[in-house]
Structure formats: C-alpha cells, structure tokens
mmCIF file of C-alpha atoms and ligand atoms in Angstrom:
data_model
loop_
_atom_site.group_PDB
_atom_site.id
_atom_site.type_symbol
_atom_site.label_atom_id
_atom_site.label_comp_id
_atom_site.label_asym_id
_atom_site.label_seq_id
_atom_site.Cartn_x
_atom_site.Cartn_y
_atom_site.Cartn_z
ATOM 1 C CA MET U 666 -0.057 28.944 -0.813
ATOM 2 C CA LYS U 667 -0.305 27.457 2.564
ATOM 3 C CA LYS U 668 2.399 26.689 4.487
ATOM 4 C CA LEU U 669 2.553 23.110 5.625
ATOM 5 C CA ILE U 670 4.308 20.708 7.524
ATOM 6 C CA ASP U 671 4.377 16.891 7.666
ATOM 7 C CA LEU U 672 5.705 14.949 10.602
ATOM 8 C CA HIS U 673 4.785 11.432 9.081
ATOM 9 C CA LEU U 674 4.848 10.479 5.550
ATOM 10 C CA HIS U 675 7.155 7.281 4.585
ATOM 11 C CA LEU U 676 9.772 7.832 1.929
ATOM 12 C CA ASP U 677 8.453 4.209 0.363
ATOM 13 C CA GLY U 678 4.871 5.421 0.467
ATOM 14 C CA SER U 679 5.381 8.671 -1.993
ATOM 15 C CA VAL U 680 8.471 7.816 -4.707
ATOM 16 C CA PRO U 681 6.395 10.268 -7.142
ATOM 17 C CA VAL U 682 5.444 8.298 -10.019
ATOM 18 C CA ASP U 683 7.861 10.129 -12.539
ATOM 19 C CA THR U 684 10.761 9.177 -10.902
ATOM 20 C CA ILE U 685 9.277 5.782 -10.521
ATOM 21 C CA LYS U 686 9.316 5.463 -14.638
ATOM 22 C CA GLU U 687 12.510 7.298 -14.867
ATOM 23 C CA LEU U 688 14.125 4.412 -12.496
ATOM 24 C CA MET U 689 12.143 2.222 -14.673
ATOM 25 C CA ILE U 690 13.916 2.477 -17.570
ATOM 26 C CA LYS U 691 17.026 3.506 -16.258
ATOM 27 C CA HIS U 692 16.619 -1.156 -15.154
ATOM 28 C CA GLU U 693 15.483 -1.257 -18.559
ATOM 29 C CA MET U 694 12.351 -2.512 -17.101
ATOM 30 C CA PRO U 695 9.232 -3.181 -19.440
ATOM 31 C CA MET U 696 7.796 0.216 -19.685
ATOM 32 C CA LEU U 697 3.569 -0.031 -18.113
ATOM 33 C CA GLU U 698 1.358 2.208 -19.150
ATOM 34 C CA ALA U 699 0.240 4.139 -17.059
ATOM 35 C CA ALA U 700 -3.124 3.278 -15.853
ATOM 36 C CA SER U 701 -1.381 -0.361 -15.080
ATOM 37 C CA LEU U 702 1.815 1.162 -12.989
ATOM 38 C CA ARG U 703 -0.900 3.476 -10.804
ATOM 39 C CA LYS U 704 -2.429 0.208 -10.813
ATOM 40 C CA LYS U 705 0.816 -1.568 -9.221
ATOM 41 C CA LEU U 706 1.753 1.859 -6.577
ATOM 42 C CA SER U 707 -1.602 3.280 -5.934
ATOM 43 C CA VAL U 708 -5.051 1.647 -4.097
ATOM 44 C CA SER U 709 -8.381 1.469 -5.535
ATOM 45 C CA PRO U 710 -10.713 3.488 -4.040
ATOM 46 C CA GLN U 711 -12.306 -0.544 -3.033
ATOM 47 C CA CYS U 712 -9.013 -0.850 -1.094
ATOM 48 C CA HIS U 713 -10.273 -3.311 1.187
ATOM 49 C CA ASP U 714 -8.092 -3.601 4.017
ATOM 50 C CA LEU U 715 -4.487 -2.642 5.709
ATOM 51 C CA ASN U 716 -2.774 -5.323 3.756
ATOM 52 C CA GLU U 717 -3.892 -4.724 0.759
ATOM 53 C CA PHE U 718 -2.932 -1.186 1.579
ATOM 54 C CA LEU U 719 1.038 -2.427 2.113
ATOM 55 C CA GLU U 720 0.742 -4.754 -0.688
ATOM 56 C CA LYS U 721 1.495 -1.193 -3.288
ATOM 57 C CA PHE U 722 4.978 -0.462 -1.919
ATOM 58 C CA SER U 723 6.438 -3.714 -3.143
ATOM 59 C CA PHE U 724 7.173 -2.207 -6.451
ATOM 60 C CA ALA U 725 8.542 0.966 -5.484
ATOM 61 C CA VAL U 726 10.625 -0.787 -2.556
ATOM 62 C CA ASN U 727 12.596 -3.116 -5.623
ATOM 63 C CA LEU U 728 13.532 0.340 -7.584
ATOM 64 C CA MET U 729 15.345 1.065 -3.735
ATOM 65 C CA GLN U 730 17.817 -0.966 -3.796
ATOM 66 C CA THR U 731 20.574 1.397 -4.951
ATOM 67 C CA ALA U 732 22.265 4.194 -2.795
ATOM 68 C CA ALA U 733 22.142 6.092 -6.485
ATOM 69 C CA ASP U 734 18.260 5.088 -7.068
ATOM 70 C CA LEU U 735 17.678 6.303 -2.452
ATOM 71 C CA ARG U 736 19.412 9.471 -3.356
ATOM 72 C CA LEU U 737 17.847 10.071 -6.248
ATOM 73 C CA ILE U 738 14.375 9.436 -5.198
ATOM 74 C CA THR U 739 14.739 11.634 -2.214
ATOM 75 C CA PHE U 740 15.908 14.723 -3.740
ATOM 76 C CA GLU U 741 12.780 14.255 -6.387
ATOM 77 C CA LEU U 742 10.380 14.037 -3.711
ATOM 78 C CA LEU U 743 11.849 16.838 -1.829
ATOM 79 C CA LYS U 744 11.363 18.959 -4.967
ATOM 80 C CA LYS U 745 7.700 17.886 -5.255
ATOM 81 C CA LEU U 746 7.136 18.731 -1.469
ATOM 82 C CA LYS U 747 9.097 21.835 -1.528
ATOM 83 C CA ARG U 748 6.214 22.754 -4.402
ATOM 84 C CA GLU U 749 3.102 22.218 -2.914
ATOM 85 C CA GLY U 750 4.195 24.204 -0.080
ATOM 86 C CA LEU U 751 6.000 22.504 2.556
ATOM 87 C CA VAL U 752 8.274 24.078 5.221
ATOM 88 C CA TYR U 753 9.444 21.591 7.323
ATOM 89 C CA VAL U 754 8.921 17.962 6.419
ATOM 90 C CA GLU U 755 9.752 14.300 8.411
ATOM 91 C CA ILE U 756 10.094 11.500 6.315
ATOM 92 C CA ARG U 757 10.422 8.069 7.487
ATOM 93 C CA PHE U 758 11.564 4.821 6.383
ATOM 94 C CA ALA U 759 12.652 1.073 7.630
ATOM 95 C CA PRO U 760 17.221 0.969 6.177
ATOM 96 C CA GLN U 761 16.156 -2.848 6.286
ATOM 97 C CA LEU U 762 14.513 -2.911 3.839
ATOM 98 C CA HIS U 763 16.631 -1.499 1.479
ATOM 99 C CA THR U 764 19.020 -3.579 1.320
ATOM 100 C CA GLU U 765 18.480 -6.380 -0.628
ATOM 101 C CA GLN U 766 20.977 -5.977 -3.439
ATOM 102 C CA GLY U 767 23.356 -5.566 -0.690
ATOM 103 C CA LEU U 768 23.708 -1.850 0.956
ATOM 104 C CA THR U 769 24.304 -2.575 4.404
ATOM 105 C CA GLN U 770 21.852 -0.575 6.839
ATOM 106 C CA GLU U 771 24.102 2.462 7.060
ATOM 107 C CA GLU U 772 24.799 2.499 3.262
ATOM 108 C CA VAL U 773 20.987 3.421 3.308
ATOM 109 C CA VAL U 774 20.726 6.057 5.813
ATOM 110 C CA ARG U 775 23.617 7.586 4.305
ATOM 111 C CA ALA U 776 22.075 7.284 0.613
ATOM 112 C CA VAL U 777 19.018 8.728 1.699
ATOM 113 C CA ILE U 778 20.957 11.566 3.783
ATOM 114 C CA SER U 779 22.906 12.619 0.678
ATOM 115 C CA GLY U 780 19.585 12.513 -1.393
ATOM 116 C CA LEU U 781 18.738 15.566 1.175
ATOM 117 C CA ASP U 782 21.985 17.060 1.234
ATOM 118 C CA GLN U 783 22.000 17.619 -3.358
ATOM 119 C CA PHE U 784 18.217 19.382 -2.705
ATOM 120 C CA LEU U 785 19.198 21.686 0.065
ATOM 121 C CA ILE U 786 22.119 23.033 -2.442
ATOM 122 C CA TRP U 787 19.716 23.183 -5.279
ATOM 123 C CA GLN U 788 17.234 24.776 -3.165
ATOM 124 C CA LYS U 789 19.777 27.053 -2.107
ATOM 125 C CA GLU U 790 19.947 28.068 -6.243
ATOM 126 C CA GLN U 791 16.599 28.519 -7.081
ATOM 127 C CA SER U 792 15.310 32.497 -6.704
ATOM 128 C CA SER U 793 11.805 31.748 -4.971
ATOM 129 C CA SER U 794 10.697 33.771 -2.746
ATOM 130 C CA SER U 795 9.085 30.658 -0.561
ATOM 131 C CA PRO U 796 10.065 30.146 2.278
ATOM 132 C CA ASP U 797 12.672 27.224 2.885
ATOM 133 C CA LEU U 798 11.642 23.880 3.127
ATOM 134 C CA HIS U 799 13.921 22.165 6.039
ATOM 135 C CA ALA U 800 13.561 17.791 5.999
ATOM 136 C CA THR U 801 14.644 15.316 8.242
ATOM 137 C CA PHE U 802 14.413 11.769 8.789
ATOM 138 C CA LEU U 803 13.018 8.977 10.995
ATOM 139 C CA LEU U 804 14.311 5.518 10.864
ATOM 140 C CA CYS U 805 11.341 3.026 10.789
ATOM 141 C CA LEU U 806 11.461 -0.621 13.316
ATOM 142 C CA MET U 807 9.774 -2.640 11.304
ATOM 143 C CA ARG U 808 6.593 -5.228 13.004
ATOM 144 C CA LEU U 809 8.211 -8.388 10.806
ATOM 145 C CA LYS U 810 9.020 -11.783 11.539
ATOM 146 C CA GLY U 811 12.945 -12.589 12.674
ATOM 147 C CA ASN U 812 14.512 -9.383 12.825
ATOM 148 C CA ASP U 813 15.477 -8.460 16.025
ATOM 149 C CA GLU U 814 19.217 -7.502 14.602
ATOM 150 C CA ALA U 815 17.626 -5.132 12.140
ATOM 151 C CA ASN U 816 15.836 -3.415 14.321
ATOM 152 C CA GLN U 817 18.730 -3.583 17.007
ATOM 153 C CA GLU U 818 21.018 -2.293 14.100
ATOM 154 C CA THR U 819 18.481 0.309 12.906
ATOM 155 C CA VAL U 820 18.118 1.777 16.560
ATOM 156 C CA THR U 821 22.450 1.840 16.502
ATOM 157 C CA ILE U 822 22.252 3.775 13.652
ATOM 158 C CA ALA U 823 19.493 6.609 14.879
ATOM 159 C CA LYS U 824 22.150 7.106 17.868
ATOM 160 C CA LYS U 825 24.972 7.257 15.194
ATOM 161 C CA PHE U 826 22.873 9.990 13.434
ATOM 162 C CA LEU U 827 21.083 12.050 15.878
ATOM 163 C CA GLY U 828 21.075 15.627 14.350
ATOM 164 C CA GLN U 829 23.044 14.663 11.586
ATOM 165 C CA GLY U 830 20.135 14.251 9.057
ATOM 166 C CA VAL U 831 18.194 11.823 11.221
ATOM 167 C CA SER U 832 15.880 12.894 13.787
ATOM 168 C CA GLY U 833 14.242 9.916 15.510
ATOM 169 C CA LEU U 834 12.720 6.482 15.320
ATOM 170 C CA ASP U 835 9.497 5.049 14.630
ATOM 171 C CA LEU U 836 7.607 1.609 14.802
ATOM 172 C CA ALA U 837 6.110 0.512 11.212
ATOM 173 C CA GLY U 838 4.220 -2.205 9.316
ATOM 174 C CA ALA U 839 0.898 -4.582 10.389
ATOM 175 C CA GLU U 840 -0.369 -3.623 13.267
ATOM 176 C CA MET U 841 -1.566 -7.080 14.974
ATOM 177 C CA LEU U 842 -1.833 -8.941 17.936
ATOM 178 C CA GLU U 843 1.716 -10.709 16.653
ATOM 179 C CA PHE U 844 3.294 -7.773 16.865
ATOM 180 C CA ALA U 845 2.356 -6.420 20.037
ATOM 181 C CA ILE U 846 4.081 -3.192 21.058
ATOM 182 C CA ARG U 847 5.628 -4.195 23.947
ATOM 183 C CA GLN U 848 7.682 -6.749 22.720
ATOM 184 C CA TYR U 849 9.987 -3.151 21.312
ATOM 185 C CA ALA U 850 9.983 -2.166 24.213
ATOM 186 C CA ALA U 851 13.939 -2.999 25.288
ATOM 187 C CA LEU U 852 14.689 -1.138 21.768
ATOM 188 C CA PHE U 853 12.503 1.831 22.900
ATOM 189 C CA GLN U 854 13.326 1.975 25.980
ATOM 190 C CA GLU U 855 17.938 2.415 24.496
ATOM 191 C CA ALA U 856 16.291 4.879 22.297
ATOM 192 C CA ARG U 857 15.389 6.672 24.785
ATOM 193 C CA ALA U 858 18.487 5.779 26.740
ATOM 194 C CA ALA U 859 19.819 7.605 24.509
ATOM 195 C CA GLN U 860 17.451 10.706 24.483
ATOM 196 C CA VAL U 861 16.533 9.585 20.727
ATOM 197 C CA PRO U 862 12.836 10.847 20.044
ATOM 198 C CA PHE U 863 10.579 8.168 19.057
ATOM 199 C CA THR U 864 6.737 7.928 17.537
ATOM 200 C CA ILE U 865 5.274 4.690 17.212
ATOM 201 C CA HIS U 866 2.186 3.012 14.561
ATOM 202 C CA ALA U 867 -0.957 2.050 16.714
ATOM 203 C CA GLY U 868 -4.016 2.691 16.558
ATOM 204 C CA GLU U 869 -4.921 2.331 13.250
ATOM 205 C CA ALA U 870 -5.522 -0.841 12.419
ATOM 206 C CA MET U 871 -5.328 -2.015 16.164
ATOM 207 C CA GLY U 872 -7.964 -0.422 18.372
ATOM 208 C CA PRO U 873 -6.947 2.025 21.794
ATOM 209 C CA GLU U 874 -5.008 -0.599 23.849
ATOM 210 C CA SER U 875 -2.415 -0.584 20.785
ATOM 211 C CA ILE U 876 -2.218 3.759 21.996
ATOM 212 C CA ARG U 877 -1.287 2.871 25.101
ATOM 213 C CA GLU U 878 0.916 0.260 24.891
ATOM 214 C CA ALA U 879 2.744 3.139 23.122
ATOM 215 C CA LEU U 880 2.195 5.659 25.481
ATOM 216 C CA ALA U 881 4.029 2.841 27.823
ATOM 217 C CA LEU U 882 6.686 2.871 26.571
ATOM 218 C CA GLY U 883 7.164 6.851 26.526
ATOM 219 C CA ALA U 884 5.736 7.616 23.150
ATOM 220 C CA LYS U 885 5.294 11.578 23.103
ATOM 221 C CA ARG U 886 3.804 10.842 19.506
ATOM 222 C CA ILE U 887 1.535 8.082 18.429
ATOM 223 C CA GLY U 888 1.454 8.012 14.164
ATOM 224 C CA HIS U 889 -2.706 7.416 13.489
ATOM 225 C CA GLY U 890 -3.866 7.474 16.655
ATOM 226 C CA ILE U 891 -6.984 8.151 15.231
ATOM 227 C CA ARG U 892 -8.841 5.106 17.038
ATOM 228 C CA CYS U 893 -8.418 6.746 20.458
ATOM 229 C CA ILE U 894 -12.020 7.818 20.027
ATOM 230 C CA GLU U 895 -13.581 4.532 21.222
ATOM 231 C CA ASP U 896 -11.786 5.338 24.693
ATOM 232 C CA GLN U 897 -12.915 8.847 26.152
ATOM 233 C CA ALA U 898 -10.619 8.054 28.561
ATOM 234 C CA LEU U 899 -8.296 7.671 26.509
ATOM 235 C CA VAL U 900 -8.736 10.851 24.954
ATOM 236 C CA ASP U 901 -8.269 12.241 28.528
ATOM 237 C CA LYS U 902 -5.271 11.176 28.891
ATOM 238 C CA LEU U 903 -4.139 12.544 25.712
ATOM 239 C CA ILE U 904 -4.993 15.790 26.255
ATOM 240 C CA ALA U 905 -3.854 15.601 30.101
ATOM 241 C CA ASP U 906 0.159 14.426 28.777
ATOM 242 C CA LYS U 907 0.090 16.595 25.778
ATOM 243 C CA ILE U 908 0.227 13.391 23.329
ATOM 244 C CA THR U 909 0.482 14.662 19.860
ATOM 245 C CA LEU U 910 -1.818 12.359 17.236
ATOM 246 C CA GLU U 911 -0.292 12.101 13.357
ATOM 247 C CA CYS U 912 -3.392 11.994 11.696
ATOM 248 C CA CYS U 913 -3.578 11.404 8.084
ATOM 249 C CA ALA U 914 -7.145 10.990 6.590
ATOM 250 C CA THR U 915 -7.046 9.502 3.395
ATOM 251 C CA SER U 916 -4.759 6.841 4.780
ATOM 252 C CA ASN U 917 -7.448 5.997 6.972
ATOM 253 C CA LEU U 918 -9.951 5.624 4.129
ATOM 254 C CA ASN U 919 -7.845 3.473 2.412
ATOM 255 C CA THR U 920 -7.271 1.117 5.245
ATOM 256 C CA LYS U 921 -10.605 0.966 6.156
ATOM 257 C CA VAL U 922 -10.384 2.679 9.493
ATOM 258 C CA PHE U 923 -13.636 5.039 8.006
ATOM 259 C CA ASP U 924 -15.524 4.878 5.401
ATOM 260 C CA GLN U 925 -15.977 8.389 4.273
ATOM 261 C CA LEU U 926 -14.486 12.249 5.457
ATOM 262 C CA ASP U 927 -17.479 13.416 6.881
ATOM 263 C CA HIS U 928 -16.828 12.119 10.205
ATOM 264 C CA TYR U 929 -13.447 12.415 10.375
ATOM 265 C CA PRO U 930 -12.636 13.541 13.866
ATOM 266 C CA VAL U 931 -9.437 15.625 13.466
ATOM 267 C CA ARG U 932 -11.422 18.705 14.392
ATOM 268 C CA ARG U 933 -13.561 17.099 17.077
ATOM 269 C CA LEU U 934 -10.123 15.849 18.248
ATOM 270 C CA LEU U 935 -8.795 19.427 17.665
ATOM 271 C CA HIS U 936 -11.660 21.061 19.732
ATOM 272 C CA GLU U 937 -11.583 19.095 22.632
ATOM 273 C CA GLY U 938 -7.341 19.914 23.452
ATOM 274 C CA VAL U 939 -6.084 16.575 21.592
ATOM 275 C CA LYS U 940 -2.791 17.489 19.593
ATOM 276 C CA VAL U 941 -3.200 17.067 16.641
ATOM 277 C CA THR U 942 -1.394 17.181 13.116
ATOM 278 C CA LEU U 943 -2.583 16.636 9.584
ATOM 279 C CA ASN U 944 -0.115 14.251 7.746
ATOM 280 C CA SER U 945 0.230 12.853 4.200
ATOM 281 C CA ASP U 946 1.572 9.205 5.252
ATOM 282 C CA ASP U 947 1.879 7.594 1.792
ATOM 283 C CA MET U 948 1.682 10.091 -0.980
ATOM 284 C CA THR U 949 1.850 7.381 -3.983
ATOM 285 C CA VAL U 950 0.256 4.793 -2.735
ATOM 286 C CA SER U 951 -2.756 7.332 -1.828
ATOM 287 C CA ASN U 952 -2.529 9.132 -5.006
ATOM 288 C CA ILE U 953 -2.587 12.104 -2.201
ATOM 289 C CA ASN U 954 -1.034 15.579 -1.450
ATOM 290 C CA LEU U 955 -0.669 17.808 1.926
ATOM 291 C CA PRO U 956 -2.526 20.314 0.560
ATOM 292 C CA HIS U 957 -5.211 18.246 -0.787
ATOM 293 C CA GLU U 958 -5.553 16.658 2.406
ATOM 294 C CA TYR U 959 -6.155 20.394 3.944
ATOM 295 C CA ASP U 960 -8.531 20.873 1.115
ATOM 296 C CA LEU U 961 -10.669 17.840 1.623
ATOM 297 C CA LEU U 962 -11.103 17.913 5.115
ATOM 298 C CA GLU U 963 -12.044 21.847 4.622
ATOM 299 C CA GLU U 964 -14.831 20.702 1.757
ATOM 300 C CA LYS U 965 -16.164 16.890 4.178
ATOM 301 C CA THR U 966 -15.623 18.484 7.623
ATOM 302 C CA GLY U 967 -15.538 22.414 8.129
ATOM 303 C CA LEU U 968 -12.001 23.017 9.251
ATOM 304 C CA THR U 969 -10.860 26.330 9.103
ATOM 305 C CA ARG U 970 -8.080 28.498 8.717
ATOM 306 C CA GLN U 971 -7.649 29.048 12.443
ATOM 307 C CA ASP U 972 -8.227 24.668 12.685
ATOM 308 C CA GLU U 973 -5.230 24.628 10.061
ATOM 309 C CA ARG U 974 -2.628 27.048 12.359
ATOM 310 C CA GLN U 975 -3.697 25.337 15.200
ATOM 311 C CA LEU U 976 -2.223 22.009 13.934
ATOM 312 C CA TYR U 977 0.449 24.067 12.098
ATOM 313 C CA LEU U 978 1.046 25.157 15.653
ATOM 314 C CA ASN U 979 0.586 21.269 17.243
ATOM 315 C CA ALA U 980 2.793 20.192 14.509
ATOM 316 C CA VAL U 981 6.095 22.735 15.456
ATOM 317 C CA ASN U 982 4.992 21.506 18.437
ATOM 318 C CA ALA U 983 6.001 18.334 18.426
ATOM 319 C CA ALA U 984 8.485 17.987 15.453
ATOM 320 C CA PHE U 985 11.706 16.555 15.944
ATOM 321 C CA CYS U 986 14.325 19.476 15.756
ATOM 322 C CA SER U 987 15.975 22.128 17.443
ATOM 323 C CA ALA U 988 14.466 25.415 18.878
ATOM 324 C CA ARG U 989 16.093 27.587 16.578
ATOM 325 C CA GLU U 990 14.673 25.696 13.976
ATOM 326 C CA LYS U 991 10.851 25.826 15.941
ATOM 327 C CA GLU U 992 11.234 29.812 16.330
ATOM 328 C CA ARG U 993 11.745 30.043 12.552
ATOM 329 C CA LEU U 994 8.655 27.628 11.605
ATOM 330 C CA LEU U 995 7.144 30.106 13.976
ATOM 331 C CA SER U 996 8.332 32.826 12.138
ATOM 332 C CA LEU U 997 6.599 31.567 8.914
ATOM 333 C CA ILE U 998 2.908 31.987 10.385
HETATM 334 ZN ZN1 ZN V 431 2.447 5.812 8.483
#
C-alpha cells in the first residue's frame, strides 16, 4: 500500500456514506435508497460546474450541526483515511457552517479536535504494522455575503488553537469576482502577524489573476492553482518563489476545469519544477479516494513512482507541521 499525504481535504465533502446513514437513522430521517442517497451526496459525471458541485455539500452539512455528530464524522473519516494508507492529512472545514443549531465556532472546533483525539486513542489500540496517521485541521474562511464577523471569529479561533489541533487557515467557497481575494487582505494580514500559516483557494474557477492575488497576500500554498498553466510568467514565479500547489484531479474534472484527465498537467508542472502535490478535495462529493487518484494519473498521464516520490516530498515540505513531524514523514519513504 502506498504511503500518502493529503494536504487538501474538506471535512464536509468527505463524510463517509456509512456515517451519513448512521446519522440519518439517529436523527430519524427517512432512509433513502442507495442510488438516491448517492445522488444527493455525489456529483454525476454530467456535473455542469462549480456551483452544481457546491450544491452537493448541503445534505452533509445539515448533519454536521452538533458536537457529537462532528466528533463521530471526524473519527470515522480518519479511520477510513488510515485504511487507505494515509500517513498525514490536513483536514479543512469552515466552523461558521456548523453553527445552525447553536454551536459556537469554538465549540465546533473543539468537537472536531475531540474526534481526532478519539481516533488517536483508537489507533494506539490497533495492533497494525502500518505507520501512524497524523492529522491537523485548517479552518476555512468563507466567500459569502455578510459574514465578515464570522470570518473574523475564525481567524481569532485559529490563533487560539494553533498548534493544538489547528495548523492553519484557508479561504474557501465559490470563486467569483464578487468575492475577490483582496477583500480578505486584512484577515490574512492578521494571520501572518500571528504566524498562522495559510493556503487560499485560487486558480480553479477563476484564472491566473486570482493566484496572483493570493500570492500578494502572502500565501505560500494555493488550493488548486491549476489554471496557472494559462500564464507561463506565473508558472515561472511559482517555481522561483517555491509556491506549493494543492492539485485535485477528479475534483477539477467535476467542476469542468478540465474535460478529461489525459492532459491533467500535474506531471508536466512537476517536471517543470513547480512544487505540486496531489490531493483528494472532496472524497464523497467526487466519489473518490486518494489511492485511486494516483492510479488514475498513472493510467491517464503516465505518472511514475519517481514522480510520486516527488509529490510526497513536496507535500512534506509544504505541510503545516513541526520539523519533527516532517522528519517522521521523510523517514517513511
Ligand atoms: Zn478545496
């Protein structure tokens, strides 16, 4: 089994289907046939765009509104990731999306961290010879209307929990002109001043200019960033500044950034010298897992073991973790 690192994984897009079913029973919701449930949670091959893709999150998010449910989801997802060979993961979520039934953002974060604590105890009890999975969380600010206060609160909480389960920030939600990255400059300035690392979703629905805006705010990692290929000067800048791209192949196919994986440019960018990584984004929404993403790129783009080693090294290098954890990850290959 490959040892894998995922730096770009959304909790709400990756709730295991069995856990969704368990929560539906717990909340006495009418059970759906497997095919109907899959349709609610995952995109079809005909998915039209990023907006249709984002619609698939609401069913899961409705089941992520209590501390017990958030804890269970985190625990079950981590067990699944461990089975799939992951040795390190940064799971991201937006605390402000889980406050509909009265939880505060801080309570949301505490609940998710308690799911990790539960997993670490479970992992210790296993007599498995596979390496441990370590995990941290990134808190997402959201591109939404009228949520300035909520975003500010998320930054405050990231500062408070930094190094205690939380390892950084992100900016997520629909990329569109209305929510240009520069509008969030003050929040990321505050993060930088407090030495909270961050990544920013850019260069997915929006073009190279959005990546330039994220870089201007000090981002050293870009969520997706794949549309950099439209601007060679930008690619050169990414190489010179050692910026890491968190690429997510099938997700980009779902949102129609690419119409087939044969030309997915991860291998090309890697060979040009860009710090590329391969990640899953939303396991349930895209109906994928990371080992399968590697298999797909091997089959469709000729990704080699040597390339995969470089992807792993790039991920270790860019991970928002301690030097000691990086050493552990390096010792595994
Ligand atoms: Zn994402």
